[in-house]
Short mmCIF file of C-alpha atoms (C1' of nucleotides) and ligand atoms in Angstrom, two decimals:
data_model
loop_
_atom_site.label_atom_id
_atom_site.label_comp_id
_atom_site.label_asym_id
_atom_site.label_seq_id
_atom_site.Cartn_x
_atom_site.Cartn_y
_atom_site.Cartn_z
CA MET A 1 -43.12 8.54 49.03
CA GLN A 2 -45.50 10.29 51.57
CA LYS A 3 -45.28 11.57 54.93
CA MET A 4 -45.75 8.57 57.22
CA ASN A 5 -47.26 9.33 60.56
CA ASN A 6 -48.46 7.06 62.75
CA LYS A 7 -51.92 8.09 61.90
CA ASN A 8 -51.95 6.71 58.14
CA LYS A 9 -49.75 3.71 58.99
CA ILE A 10 -52.57 1.30 59.35
CA PHE A 11 -54.32 2.25 55.95
CA ILE A 12 -50.96 2.46 54.14
CA ASP A 13 -50.59 -1.45 55.11
CA LYS A 14 -53.94 -2.19 54.74
CA LEU A 15 -53.70 -0.51 50.74
CA ARG A 16 -49.75 -2.59 50.51
CA SER A 17 -51.52 -6.10 51.42
CA SER A 18 -53.93 -5.65 48.97
CA GLY A 19 -51.14 -4.84 46.12
CA LEU A 20 -52.95 -0.74 45.73
CA ARG A 21 -49.85 1.63 46.17
CA PRO A 22 -51.28 3.88 49.18
CA THR A 23 -51.25 6.86 47.39
CA ASN A 24 -52.50 10.20 48.87
CA GLN A 25 -55.88 10.04 47.08
CA ARG A 26 -56.35 6.17 48.75
CA VAL A 27 -54.96 6.56 52.02
CA GLU A 28 -57.24 9.74 52.79
CA ILE A 29 -60.06 7.86 51.32
CA SER A 30 -59.45 4.95 53.55
CA LYS A 31 -58.71 7.24 56.94
CA PHE A 32 -62.30 8.75 56.16
CA LEU A 33 -64.38 5.29 55.40
CA PHE A 34 -62.60 3.57 57.90
CA ASN A 35 -61.42 5.59 60.62
CA ARG A 36 -64.63 5.67 62.45
CA LYS A 37 -66.36 3.95 65.17
CA LYS A 38 -70.08 2.87 63.68
CA THR A 39 -70.55 1.63 60.10
CA PHE A 40 -70.70 3.71 56.80
CA HIS A 41 -73.27 3.48 54.74
CA PHE A 42 -72.89 5.47 51.77
CA THR A 43 -72.80 6.32 47.88
CA VAL A 44 -69.78 6.94 46.22
CA GLU A 45 -71.26 10.19 45.02
CA GLU A 46 -71.79 10.90 48.92
CA LEU A 47 -68.42 9.81 49.99
CA LYS A 48 -66.95 12.47 47.16
CA ASN A 49 -69.24 15.13 47.99
CA SER A 50 -68.53 15.05 51.60
CA MET A 51 -64.87 14.55 51.12
CA ASN A 52 -64.65 16.81 48.62
CA LEU A 53 -66.29 19.54 50.72
CA LYS A 54 -63.59 20.05 53.23
CA ARG A 55 -60.64 19.85 50.52
CA SER A 56 -58.77 22.70 49.11
CA LYS A 57 -57.58 20.51 46.33
CA LYS A 58 -60.27 18.41 45.24
CA ILE A 59 -60.13 14.19 44.34
CA SER A 60 -61.72 12.64 41.15
CA THR A 61 -65.02 11.46 40.26
CA ALA A 62 -62.97 8.89 38.79
CA THR A 63 -60.61 8.17 41.81
CA PHE A 64 -63.61 7.73 43.86
CA TYR A 65 -64.94 4.83 42.08
CA ASN A 66 -61.97 3.50 41.12
CA THR A 67 -60.65 3.40 45.11
CA VAL A 68 -64.42 2.39 45.74
CA HIS A 69 -64.23 -0.69 43.76
CA ALA A 70 -60.69 -1.60 44.45
CA LEU A 71 -61.19 -1.77 48.08
CA LYS A 72 -64.51 -3.55 47.19
CA SER A 73 -62.82 -6.35 45.60
CA ALA A 74 -60.04 -6.66 48.23
CA GLY A 75 -62.89 -7.30 50.47
CA TYR A 76 -62.99 -3.78 52.48
CA LEU A 77 -65.79 -2.76 51.48
CA LYS A 78 -69.50 -4.30 50.72
CA GLU A 79 -71.76 -2.92 47.85
CA PHE A 80 -75.34 -3.27 48.87
CA SER A 81 -78.52 -2.00 47.00
CA LEU A 82 -81.71 0.46 48.08
CA GLU A 83 -84.88 0.55 45.77
CA ASN A 84 -83.29 3.17 43.76
CA ASN A 85 -80.77 3.03 41.07
CA THR A 86 -77.82 3.63 43.01
CA SER A 87 -74.72 1.19 44.59
CA TYR A 88 -74.41 1.57 48.23
CA TYR A 89 -71.71 0.35 50.35
CA ASP A 90 -70.87 -0.72 53.53
CA THR A 91 -67.89 -0.64 55.47
CA ASN A 92 -69.00 -3.33 57.79
CA ILE A 93 -68.40 -6.56 55.67
CA SER A 94 -69.25 -8.97 58.10
CA SER A 95 -72.56 -10.60 57.17
CA HIS A 96 -75.15 -8.67 58.61
CA HIS A 97 -78.61 -7.66 58.68
CA HIS A 98 -80.16 -4.41 57.82
CA PHE A 99 -83.30 -1.87 58.79
CA PHE A 100 -84.44 0.22 56.26
CA ASP A 101 -85.86 3.35 57.40
CA ASN A 102 -86.60 5.62 54.66
CA GLY A 103 -83.50 6.00 53.09
CA LYS A 104 -81.66 5.61 56.22
CA VAL A 105 -79.62 2.15 56.95
CA ILE A 106 -79.13 0.87 60.04
CA ASP A 107 -77.10 -2.02 60.59
CA ILE A 108 -78.79 -5.23 62.92
CA LYS A 109 -75.81 -7.98 64.22
CA SER A 110 -75.71 -11.20 63.02
CA ASP A 111 -76.85 -12.77 65.94
CA LYS A 112 -79.66 -10.31 66.95
CA ILE A 113 -81.65 -12.60 64.40
CA THR A 114 -82.22 -16.30 64.20
CA PHE A 115 -84.22 -18.98 62.27
CA ARG A 116 -86.62 -21.31 63.36
CA LYS A 117 -87.35 -22.25 59.76
CA LEU A 118 -85.36 -21.54 56.82
CA PRO A 119 -85.52 -23.42 53.15
CA GLU A 120 -83.08 -26.06 51.51
CA ALA A 121 -80.72 -24.57 48.78
CA PRO A 122 -82.10 -26.04 45.65
CA LYS A 123 -79.82 -29.40 44.25
CA GLY A 124 -76.73 -28.18 42.79
CA LYS A 125 -76.69 -25.31 45.29
CA LYS A 126 -75.77 -23.94 48.86
CA ILE A 127 -76.37 -21.01 50.74
CA LYS A 128 -73.47 -18.37 50.63
CA ASN A 129 -75.33 -16.38 53.16
CA VAL A 130 -78.69 -15.21 54.65
CA GLU A 131 -79.73 -11.23 55.03
CA VAL A 132 -82.76 -9.82 56.71
CA VAL A 133 -84.00 -6.11 55.61
CA ILE A 134 -86.66 -4.79 57.94
CA ARG A 135 -88.11 -2.00 56.67
CA LEU A 136 -89.62 0.74 58.97
CA GLU A 137 -92.39 2.96 59.50
CA ASN A 138 -93.50 5.54 61.58
CA ASN A 139 -95.62 4.85 64.57
CA ASN A 140 -99.37 5.58 63.90
CA MET B 1 -112.83 1.47 22.64
CA GLN B 2 -111.37 -1.46 21.83
CA LYS B 3 -112.24 -5.29 21.05
CA MET B 4 -113.65 -6.00 24.00
CA ASN B 5 -113.17 -10.07 24.21
CA ASN B 6 -112.98 -11.88 27.78
CA LYS B 7 -109.66 -12.52 27.66
CA ASN B 8 -109.11 -9.37 28.12
CA LYS B 9 -112.07 -8.27 30.64
CA ILE B 10 -110.07 -8.53 33.72
CA PHE B 11 -107.35 -7.03 32.89
CA ILE B 12 -109.30 -3.87 31.69
CA ASP B 13 -111.01 -4.38 34.64
CA LYS B 14 -107.63 -4.09 36.62
CA LEU B 15 -106.64 -1.00 34.90
CA ARG B 16 -109.60 0.83 35.23
CA SER B 17 -110.23 0.01 38.79
CA SER B 18 -106.59 2.11 38.90
CA GLY B 19 -108.04 5.31 37.12
CA LEU B 20 -105.94 3.83 34.38
CA ARG B 21 -107.55 3.48 30.84
CA PRO B 22 -107.27 0.69 29.40
CA THR B 23 -105.77 1.03 25.98
CA ASN B 24 -104.54 -1.52 24.12
CA GLN B 25 -100.66 -0.80 25.01
CA ARG B 26 -101.48 -1.46 28.76
CA VAL B 27 -103.86 -3.88 28.31
CA GLU B 28 -101.45 -6.13 26.01
CA ILE B 29 -98.52 -4.78 28.94
CA SER B 30 -100.99 -6.05 31.86
CA LYS B 31 -101.83 -9.22 30.06
CA PHE B 32 -98.22 -10.48 29.07
CA LEU B 33 -97.67 -9.94 32.90
CA PHE B 34 -100.05 -10.99 34.77
CA ASN B 35 -101.70 -13.94 32.51
CA ARG B 36 -99.03 -16.45 33.58
CA LYS B 37 -98.73 -19.03 36.22
CA LYS B 38 -95.44 -17.69 38.16
CA THR B 39 -94.02 -15.34 39.45
CA PHE B 40 -92.44 -12.71 36.97
CA HIS B 41 -89.42 -11.22 37.81
CA PHE B 42 -88.20 -8.65 35.37
CA THR B 43 -86.75 -5.30 34.41
CA VAL B 44 -88.15 -2.62 32.04
CA GLU B 45 -85.56 -3.33 29.38
CA GLU B 46 -86.24 -6.74 29.38
CA LEU B 47 -90.01 -6.83 29.40
CA LYS B 48 -89.89 -4.25 26.24
CA ASN B 49 -87.51 -6.79 24.36
CA SER B 50 -89.81 -9.70 24.96
CA MET B 51 -92.90 -7.96 24.36
CA ASN B 52 -91.38 -5.95 21.04
CA LEU B 53 -89.51 -8.93 19.88
CA LYS B 54 -93.24 -10.73 18.72
CA ARG B 55 -95.13 -7.41 17.29
CA SER B 56 -95.29 -5.77 14.25
CA LYS B 57 -96.13 -2.09 16.03
CA LYS B 58 -93.49 -1.84 18.62
CA ILE B 59 -94.38 -0.24 22.41
CA SER B 60 -92.16 3.13 22.91
CA THR B 61 -89.74 2.93 25.46
CA ALA B 62 -91.70 5.68 27.59
CA THR B 63 -94.79 3.47 27.47
CA PHE B 64 -93.25 0.56 29.21
CA TYR B 65 -92.03 2.78 31.93
CA ASN B 66 -94.95 4.81 32.18
CA THR B 67 -97.25 1.42 32.57
CA VAL B 68 -94.35 -0.32 34.96
CA HIS B 69 -94.77 2.34 37.17
CA ALA B 70 -98.55 3.41 36.90
CA LEU B 71 -98.70 -0.75 37.44
CA LYS B 72 -96.39 -0.24 40.46
CA SER B 73 -98.21 2.62 41.94
CA ALA B 74 -101.39 1.26 41.71
CA GLY B 75 -100.33 -2.07 43.86
CA TYR B 76 -100.19 -4.52 41.36
CA LEU B 77 -96.19 -4.65 40.60
CA LYS B 78 -93.53 -4.42 43.66
CA GLU B 79 -89.97 -2.84 42.82
CA PHE B 80 -86.66 -4.34 44.12
CA SER B 81 -82.94 -4.12 43.78
CA LEU B 82 -79.94 -6.39 42.52
CA GLU B 83 -76.46 -5.16 43.51
CA ASN B 84 -76.25 -3.51 39.94
CA ASN B 85 -77.72 -0.63 38.95
CA THR B 86 -81.33 -1.33 37.48
CA SER B 87 -84.50 -1.72 38.84
CA TYR B 88 -86.63 -4.72 38.83
CA TYR B 89 -90.49 -5.46 39.39
CA ASP B 90 -91.61 -8.54 40.89
CA THR B 91 -95.62 -9.73 39.72
CA ASN B 92 -95.50 -11.07 43.46
CA ILE B 93 -96.70 -8.20 45.33
CA SER B 94 -97.28 -10.32 48.84
CA SER B 95 -94.42 -10.05 50.88
CA HIS B 96 -91.85 -12.60 50.40
CA HIS B 97 -88.48 -13.90 50.15
CA HIS B 98 -85.79 -14.77 47.25
CA PHE B 99 -83.21 -16.83 46.35
CA PHE B 100 -80.74 -14.92 44.68
CA ASP B 101 -78.84 -16.88 42.31
CA ASN B 102 -76.30 -15.31 40.22
CA GLY B 103 -78.36 -12.83 38.96
CA LYS B 104 -81.77 -15.30 38.53
CA VAL B 105 -84.55 -14.74 41.33
CA ILE B 106 -86.67 -17.11 43.07
CA ASP B 107 -89.29 -16.76 44.87
CA ILE B 108 -89.97 -18.31 48.78
CA LYS B 109 -93.11 -18.15 50.18
CA SER B 110 -93.49 -16.29 53.21
CA ASP B 111 -94.12 -19.10 55.21
CA LYS B 112 -91.27 -21.05 54.56
CA ILE B 113 -88.94 -18.80 56.32
CA THR B 114 -90.12 -18.60 60.28
CA PHE B 115 -88.04 -16.38 63.07
CA ARG B 116 -86.61 -17.87 66.39
CA LYS B 117 -85.67 -13.53 67.64
CA LEU B 118 -86.01 -10.56 65.99
CA PRO B 119 -84.93 -7.38 67.15
CA GLU B 120 -87.46 -4.64 68.13
CA ALA B 121 -87.96 -1.32 65.84
CA PRO B 122 -86.02 1.66 67.50
CA LYS B 123 -88.80 3.89 69.32
CA GLY B 124 -90.76 5.76 67.38
CA LYS B 125 -90.95 3.05 64.26
CA LYS B 126 -92.35 -0.29 63.48
CA ILE B 127 -91.92 -2.64 61.45
CA LYS B 128 -93.47 -2.87 58.02
CA ASN B 129 -92.20 -5.55 56.82
CA VAL B 130 -89.41 -8.45 57.23
CA GLU B 131 -88.00 -9.89 53.72
CA VAL B 132 -85.21 -12.39 53.38
CA VAL B 133 -82.59 -12.67 50.51
CA ILE B 134 -80.81 -16.36 50.61
CA ARG B 135 -78.02 -15.83 48.01
CA LEU B 136 -76.79 -18.97 46.22
CA GLU B 137 -73.46 -20.65 44.93
CA ASN B 138 -72.71 -23.96 43.43
CA ASN B 139 -71.92 -26.43 44.89
CA ASN B 140 -68.24 -28.06 45.75
"C1'" DT C 1 -122.61 10.36 15.40
"C1'" DA C 2 -119.76 14.73 16.09
"C1'" DA C 3 -117.62 17.57 18.93
"C1'" DC C 4 -114.62 18.47 23.02
"C1'" DT C 5 -111.60 17.25 26.55
"C1'" DA C 6 -108.54 14.89 29.48
"C1'" DC C 7 -105.67 11.44 29.39
"C1'" DT C 8 -101.97 8.87 26.68
"C1'" DT C 9 -98.40 7.35 23.63
"C1'" DT C 10 -94.08 8.65 21.03
"C1'" DA C 11 -89.96 10.18 19.22
"C1'" DT C 12 -86.54 12.62 20.90
"C1'" DA C 13 -83.88 14.65 24.48
"C1'" DA C 14 -81.84 15.91 28.75
"C1'" DT C 15 -80.57 13.86 33.27
"C1'" DT C 16 -77.94 10.95 36.10
"C1'" DA C 17 -74.93 6.99 37.61
"C1'" DT C 18 -71.15 4.82 36.37
"C1'" DT C 19 -67.44 3.39 32.77
"C1'" DC C 20 -64.16 4.30 29.81
"C1'" DT C 21 -59.84 6.73 27.42
"C1'" DA C 22 -55.35 8.38 27.16
"C1'" DA C 23 -52.61 11.83 28.53
"C1'" DA C 24 -49.91 13.64 32.53
"C1'" DG C 25 -48.37 12.37 37.26
"C1'" DT C 26 -46.39 9.56 40.88
"C1'" DA C 27 -44.78 5.24 43.82
"C1'" DT C 28 -41.58 1.99 44.04
"C1'" DG C 29 -37.27 -0.53 42.20
"C1'" DT C 30 -32.83 -0.52 41.16
"C1'" DA D 1 -31.67 9.82 39.84
"C1'" DC D 2 -33.71 6.67 35.82
"C1'" DA D 3 -36.51 3.32 34.18
"C1'" DT D 4 -41.52 1.39 34.83
"C1'" DA D 5 -45.64 0.14 35.75
"C1'" DC D 6 -49.71 1.90 38.74
"C1'" DT D 7 -52.61 5.78 39.46
"C1'" DT D 8 -54.95 10.37 38.71
"C1'" DT D 9 -57.59 12.84 35.78
"C1'" DA D 10 -60.71 15.37 32.20
"C1'" DG D 11 -63.30 14.39 29.74
"C1'" DA D 12 -65.77 11.29 26.34
"C1'" DA D 13 -69.03 7.22 26.58
"C1'" DT D 14 -72.35 4.44 28.28
"C1'" DA D 15 -76.56 2.40 30.43
"C1'" DA D 16 -81.15 3.25 32.98
"C1'" DT D 17 -84.19 6.15 33.25
"C1'" DT D 18 -86.99 10.32 32.93
"C1'" DA D 19 -88.60 14.80 31.28
"C1'" DT D 20 -90.90 17.16 26.74
"C1'" DA D 21 -93.93 18.29 23.89
"C1'" DA D 22 -96.63 17.48 20.03
"C1'" DA D 23 -100.30 13.82 17.85
"C1'" DG D 24 -103.49 9.97 19.13
"C1'" DT D 25 -107.06 8.01 21.41
"C1'" DA D 26 -110.60 6.84 25.15
"C1'" DG D 27 -115.00 8.85 27.73
"C1'" DT D 28 -118.44 11.39 27.67
"C1'" DT D 29 -121.80 15.27 25.98
"C1'" DA D 30 -124.51 17.45 22.92
MN1 MN E 1 -76.55 3.43 36.70
MN1 MN E 2 -80.27 4.80 36.79
ZN1 ZN E 3 -74.32 -2.74 57.34
ZN1 ZN E 4 -90.55 -12.43 43.78
#
DNA sequence: TAACTACTTTATAATTATTCTAAAGTATGT
DNA sequence: ACATACTTTAGAATAATTATAAAGTAGTTA
């Protein structure tokens, strides 16, 4: 059982309520991901490198993958793709939209985009969600 | 120089006008990709397997990758991503939208979706395109 | 047509992102 | 403290893609 300061309690509860034991590694990763003001969009490699840079005792690659997958399964992360062959993850789990600006990803709140016309789902199907990507380029 | 029947001429011209020599492999791949009524969405592995199944003399993996990249650079293919780590290509190069239905991809013509409200591009940037993904699930 | 040269194809090796394996370590219940 | 199931880890394995370099071909020129 680890040191239980109030700073960590919220993450420990979050993990516990998803059936994940609050190990040191998971708590550290959760703090890093969720203890911030703005949405965080990242790849597992980016997460690993930025966390391990500051640590004497490194967390293993497998644990980063395991934990990110567990948090995604528990509904705390969403996965998405850019046009390279790497998975990205999003700490904003609500349905929302994005600007893509040369590899940089910026959230657009759901209510900033509304539709005048949308197609019907094919028969037998229904719409799960609608997400928009606005690709940007530099002026001039 | 290869057999120049009229069936192939259009693809030979297409390749030539992009500075690509119309080799047998490139012409075959172009015919397979573009000589069809409906949009084709595919991965390089899928393309390779379905073409080579029917051929006695196989085209190499590297040539499939080289040719798909060349066609993309020439503007004849668009690349996109689903939520796995594989690149998909689209023979519909116009800006358009998609239904994603459990790995199946269906085109939505651009004019089937219109917007009531759209955010402005951040300063210094402008909008290159806006593309919508409608995720489907089964009824009930 | 023969020769020349640049471009292309190919088998194979290398790389990258990710997943798997199995042994050692840890959290939780008793 | 003990038992047990869950977790972490290093390292091997896999999948998609890219790089390498030798052999083949297309377009050009003599
Ligand atoms: Mn991958
Ligand atoms: Mn890949
Ligand atoms: Zn986001
Ligand atoms: Zn399409």
